[in-house]
Amino acid sequence: GENVEQHPSTLSVQEGDSAVIKCTYSDSASNYFPWYKQELGKRPQLIIDIRSNVGEKKDQRIAVTLNKTAKHFSLHITETQPEDSAVYFCAAKGPGGPGKLIFGQGTELSVKP
Amino acid sequence: GAGVSQTPSNKVTEKGKYVELRCDPISGHTALYWYRQSLGQGPEFLIYFQGTGAADDSGLPNDRFFAVRPEGSVSTLKIQRTERGDSAVYLCASSLEGEAAGELFFGEGSRLTVL
């Protein structure tokens, strides 16, 4: 089955710097890769997603890149702000239902003012 | 409703007891998912409903876990003979029906603690 590895597990940056989180997946049939942000004690919320027919997608300060050949995808946050501090999860769609996602282990991002 | 609603938000029980966790999805969302999130981990898929039927229950860890969605809206996750290892946050999510994967809308979760 699908397996998703995410790193780093923790990331600390200064406000205004960029942050990059990387994930790899195992199932070449996976075609959907979302990123969720989870603040402490809160629900995971989708921040950006990408499908396998696209190599890059950008939404303001957030971008995601996908390399299908290497089976890895990355989240890029530019001009980080303290409110970006949270745990970020990557995921890949696994076999089965449209919402059956296999999540990475999470990256705790800390943005220091 | 405005979002996915889950009750109870917190549940403390003793080993061996029976527990029910409830999920009320966003109105009009026909797809409903249960995930389990252990401390420091990403959500782990348990079961997927399309309408009233369980389309994929491959993530349920064993036969102590069962879920229903009798009218295609509210769902209940049932755990029999709870064990300490069942302690986790149980997340429910819903989405619009469709073949293409899309955004999952998660609830705040039910935190289960088994003593």
XYZ file of N, CA and C in Angstrom, chain A:
339
model
N 0.814 -1.207 0.000
C 0.000 0.000 0.000
C 0.845 1.253 0.000
N 0.160 2.372 -0.014
C 0.863 3.662 -0.043
C 1.544 3.938 1.288
N 2.718 4.552 1.203
C 3.454 4.981 2.384
C 3.975 6.391 2.119
N 3.816 7.266 3.087
C 4.247 8.654 2.927
C 5.239 8.996 4.034
N 6.395 9.471 3.639
C 7.415 9.896 4.592
C 7.567 11.407 4.520
N 7.673 12.048 5.665
C 7.727 13.514 5.720
C 8.908 13.952 6.577
N 9.596 14.978 6.130
C 10.684 15.543 6.944
C 10.899 17.015 6.600
N 11.394 17.806 7.540
C 11.818 17.383 8.873
C 10.614 17.220 9.815
N 10.836 16.676 10.980
C 9.760 16.548 11.954
C 9.539 17.864 12.691
N 10.581 18.655 12.831
C 10.457 19.993 13.414
C 11.273 20.964 12.581
N 10.784 22.200 12.523
C 11.437 23.228 11.719
C 11.233 24.568 12.402
N 12.320 25.261 12.667
C 12.246 26.565 13.302
C 12.886 27.597 12.383
N 12.150 28.662 12.103
C 12.645 29.715 11.213
C 12.368 31.075 11.833
N 13.099 32.071 11.369
C 12.843 33.441 11.780
C 11.737 34.028 10.906
N 10.957 34.884 11.506
C 9.896 35.560 10.765
C 10.481 36.219 9.513
N 9.790 35.995 8.398
C 10.247 36.552 7.138
C 11.066 35.595 6.300
N 11.611 34.536 6.928
C 12.360 33.533 6.184
C 11.399 32.583 5.479
N 11.974 31.722 4.619
C 11.180 30.695 3.946
C 11.276 29.376 4.696
N 10.258 28.563 4.521
C 10.225 27.226 5.119
C 9.900 26.216 4.030
N 10.586 25.084 4.061
C 10.355 24.029 3.078
C 10.164 22.702 3.808
N 9.101 22.008 3.449
C 8.808 20.693 4.021
C 8.706 19.711 2.862
N 9.329 18.532 3.035
C 9.399 17.582 1.931
C 8.737 16.257 2.279
N 8.123 15.661 1.276
C 7.476 14.361 1.455
C 7.785 13.456 0.276
N 7.883 12.178 0.570
C 8.012 11.173 -0.477
C 6.864 10.183 -0.348
N 6.469 9.593 -1.459
C 5.399 8.597 -1.450
C 5.854 7.373 -2.222
N 5.160 6.269 -2.012
C 5.628 5.008 -2.598
C 4.799 4.516 -3.777
N 3.518 4.864 -3.813
C 2.618 4.311 -4.835
C 2.563 5.236 -6.055
N 3.114 4.783 -7.146
C 3.146 5.609 -8.358
C 1.749 5.904 -8.904
N 0.731 5.165 -8.432
C -0.641 5.406 -8.889
C -1.298 6.577 -8.159
N -0.700 7.052 -7.083
C -1.277 8.186 -6.349
C -1.348 9.401 -7.254
N -2.466 10.130 -7.200
C -2.649 11.245 -8.126
C -3.142 12.523 -7.459
N -3.162 12.522 -6.138
C -3.669 13.701 -5.435
C -2.865 13.887 -4.158
N -2.367 15.114 -3.936
C -1.436 15.355 -2.833
C -1.822 16.655 -2.120
N -2.564 16.545 -1.033
C -2.938 17.747 -0.279
C -1.987 18.012 0.874
N -2.011 19.240 1.344
C -1.293 19.646 2.545
C -2.300 20.226 3.530
N -2.222 19.747 4.778
C -3.119 20.206 5.819
C -2.316 20.890 6.922
N -2.913 21.928 7.480
C -2.322 22.660 8.605
C -3.166 22.385 9.837
N -2.498 22.049 10.938
C -3.237 21.767 12.163
C -2.631 22.559 13.312
N -3.393 23.503 13.814
C -2.967 24.244 14.992
C -3.277 23.415 16.232
N -2.609 23.709 17.315
C -2.690 22.894 18.520
C -4.131 22.728 18.993
N -4.576 21.500 19.082
C -5.918 21.210 19.566
C -7.031 21.508 18.586
N -6.651 21.826 17.345
C -7.664 22.188 16.341
C -7.761 21.121 15.250
N -8.701 21.329 14.361
C -8.891 20.389 13.255
C -7.861 20.627 12.158
N -7.492 19.586 11.425
C -6.663 19.796 10.232
C -7.451 20.573 9.181
N -6.797 21.522 8.535
C -7.444 22.314 7.486
C -6.568 22.320 6.236
N -7.221 22.117 5.105
C -6.506 22.097 3.832
C -5.955 23.484 3.520
N -4.676 23.544 3.152
C -4.102 24.833 2.761
C -3.773 24.886 1.274
N -3.442 23.760 0.684
C -3.152 23.707 -0.740
C -3.100 22.254 -1.157
N -3.401 21.986 -2.414
C -3.303 20.622 -2.919
C -2.825 20.663 -4.364
N -2.365 19.523 -4.835
C -1.875 19.430 -6.210
C -2.216 18.060 -6.760
N -2.525 18.035 -8.032
C -2.839 16.765 -8.699
C -1.680 16.379 -9.600
N -1.644 15.111 -9.975
C -0.452 14.589 -10.630
C -0.257 15.091 -12.048
N -1.230 15.803 -12.597
C -1.044 16.343 -13.935
C -0.452 17.759 -13.913
N -0.054 18.201 -12.694
C 0.494 19.538 -12.529
C 1.823 19.431 -11.781
N 2.803 20.249 -12.136
C 4.098 20.171 -11.480
C 4.264 21.156 -10.331
N 3.498 22.258 -10.395
C 3.642 23.275 -9.361
C 2.338 24.041 -9.232
N 2.050 24.466 -8.020
C 0.853 25.266 -7.769
C 1.182 26.271 -6.695
N 0.677 27.490 -6.864
C 1.005 28.553 -5.925
C -0.249 29.276 -5.477
N -0.283 29.652 -4.204
C -1.390 30.415 -3.660
C -0.813 31.412 -2.675
N -0.597 32.612 -3.132
C -0.023 33.689 -2.322
C 1.348 33.275 -1.790
N 1.501 33.119 -0.496
C 2.828 32.797 0.061
C 3.124 31.290 0.086
N 2.174 30.498 -0.363
C 2.316 29.044 -0.279
C 2.420 28.455 -1.677
N 3.340 27.520 -1.837
C 3.484 26.827 -3.117
C 3.769 25.355 -2.853
N 3.351 24.527 -3.772
C 3.648 23.105 -3.694
C 4.225 22.669 -5.027
N 5.258 21.825 -4.975
C 5.860 21.274 -6.184
C 5.759 19.755 -6.131
N 5.623 19.150 -7.278
C 5.478 17.698 -7.379
C 6.442 17.166 -8.424
N 7.206 16.148 -8.047
C 8.077 15.441 -8.982
C 7.597 13.999 -9.042
N 6.835 13.684 -10.069
C 6.237 12.353 -10.177
C 7.287 11.270 -10.396
N 8.316 11.599 -11.139
C 9.352 10.615 -11.430
C 10.053 10.171 -10.151
N 10.380 11.149 -9.320
C 11.078 10.855 -8.072
C 10.111 10.514 -6.948
N 8.829 10.704 -7.179
C 7.781 10.477 -6.173
C 8.039 11.287 -4.919
N 8.220 12.574 -5.123
C 8.277 13.444 -3.956
C 7.607 14.784 -4.255
N 7.133 15.411 -3.199
C 6.468 16.706 -3.310
C 6.830 17.542 -2.092
N 6.790 18.838 -2.278
C 7.283 19.750 -1.248
C 6.342 20.934 -1.066
N 6.325 21.438 0.154
C 5.573 22.648 0.496
C 6.567 23.765 0.754
N 6.304 24.901 0.149
C 7.169 26.059 0.320
C 6.334 27.210 0.883
N 6.775 27.756 1.999
C 6.105 28.924 2.570
C 7.115 30.067 2.569
N 6.782 31.147 1.922
C 7.675 32.307 1.881
C 7.183 33.375 2.849
N 8.098 34.260 3.222
C 7.780 35.387 4.113
C 6.977 34.906 5.324
N 7.514 33.929 6.019
C 6.785 33.315 7.124
C 6.400 34.342 8.195
N 5.266 34.058 8.814
C 4.728 34.914 9.874
C 4.467 34.056 11.105
N 4.426 34.646 12.291
C 4.188 33.835 13.505
C 2.921 32.997 13.422
N 1.904 33.487 12.736
C 0.649 32.726 12.629
C 0.766 31.506 11.708
N 1.906 31.370 11.039
C 2.162 30.156 10.263
C 2.584 29.004 11.174
N 2.908 29.288 12.423
C 3.325 28.247 13.362
C 2.189 27.242 13.566
N 2.493 25.976 13.311
C 1.489 24.910 13.390
C 2.184 23.604 12.996
N 1.411 22.522 12.995
C 1.898 21.259 12.445
C 1.332 21.104 11.036
N 2.190 20.797 10.102
C 1.802 20.631 8.708
C 1.909 19.151 8.328
N 0.883 18.656 7.686
C 0.849 17.271 7.238
C 0.727 17.219 5.722
N 1.577 16.421 5.107
C 1.368 16.107 3.702
C 0.566 14.817 3.636
N -0.022 14.562 2.498
C -0.798 13.342 2.318
C -0.814 12.966 0.852
N -1.059 11.704 0.610
C -1.236 11.207 -0.748
C -2.504 10.374 -0.772
N -3.222 10.466 -1.879
C -4.433 9.658 -1.985
C -4.048 8.187 -2.126
N -4.599 7.361 -1.225
C -4.350 5.938 -1.306
C -5.394 5.242 -2.156
N -5.237 3.953 -2.375
C -6.231 3.190 -3.140
C -7.542 3.147 -2.375
N -8.632 3.254 -3.090
C -9.938 3.216 -2.437
C -10.692 4.512 -2.660
N -11.466 4.936 -1.674
C -12.336 6.097 -1.802
C -11.572 7.380 -2.074
N -12.269 8.396 -2.640
C -11.618 9.653 -3.017
C -10.996 10.394 -1.843
N -11.519 10.172 -0.630
C -10.957 10.868 0.528
C -10.077 10.003 1.386
N -9.687 8.844 0.884
C -8.808 7.958 1.648
C -7.387 8.456 1.454
N -6.900 9.177 2.449
C -5.576 9.776 2.374
C -4.612 9.056 3.295
N -3.378 8.961 2.843
C -2.298 8.458 3.674
C -1.458 9.658 4.068
N -1.401 9.944 5.358
C -0.730 11.137 5.846
C 0.715 10.856 6.235
N 1.538 11.885 6.095
C 2.873 11.852 6.654
C 2.816 12.059 8.160
N 3.991 12.046 8.776
C 4.071 12.087 10.230
C 3.937 13.494 10.789
N 4.000 14.489 9.927
C 3.822 15.865 10.369
C 5.136 16.602 10.583
N 5.091 17.901 10.370
C 6.226 18.795 10.634
C 5.741 19.932 11.520
N 6.359 20.062 12.675
C 6.002 21.160 13.568
C 6.832 22.373 13.199
N 6.162 23.371 12.628
C 6.832 24.601 12.202
C 6.684 25.666 13.280
N 7.804 26.248 13.652
C 7.807 27.342 14.619
C 8.424 28.567 13.950
N 7.685 29.662 13.909
C 8.175 30.905 13.320
C 8.425 31.888 14.455
N 9.681 32.239 14.625
C 10.063 33.110 15.735
C 10.029 34.568 15.313
N 9.327 35.409 16.079
C 9.229 36.828 15.722
C 10.571 37.539 15.855
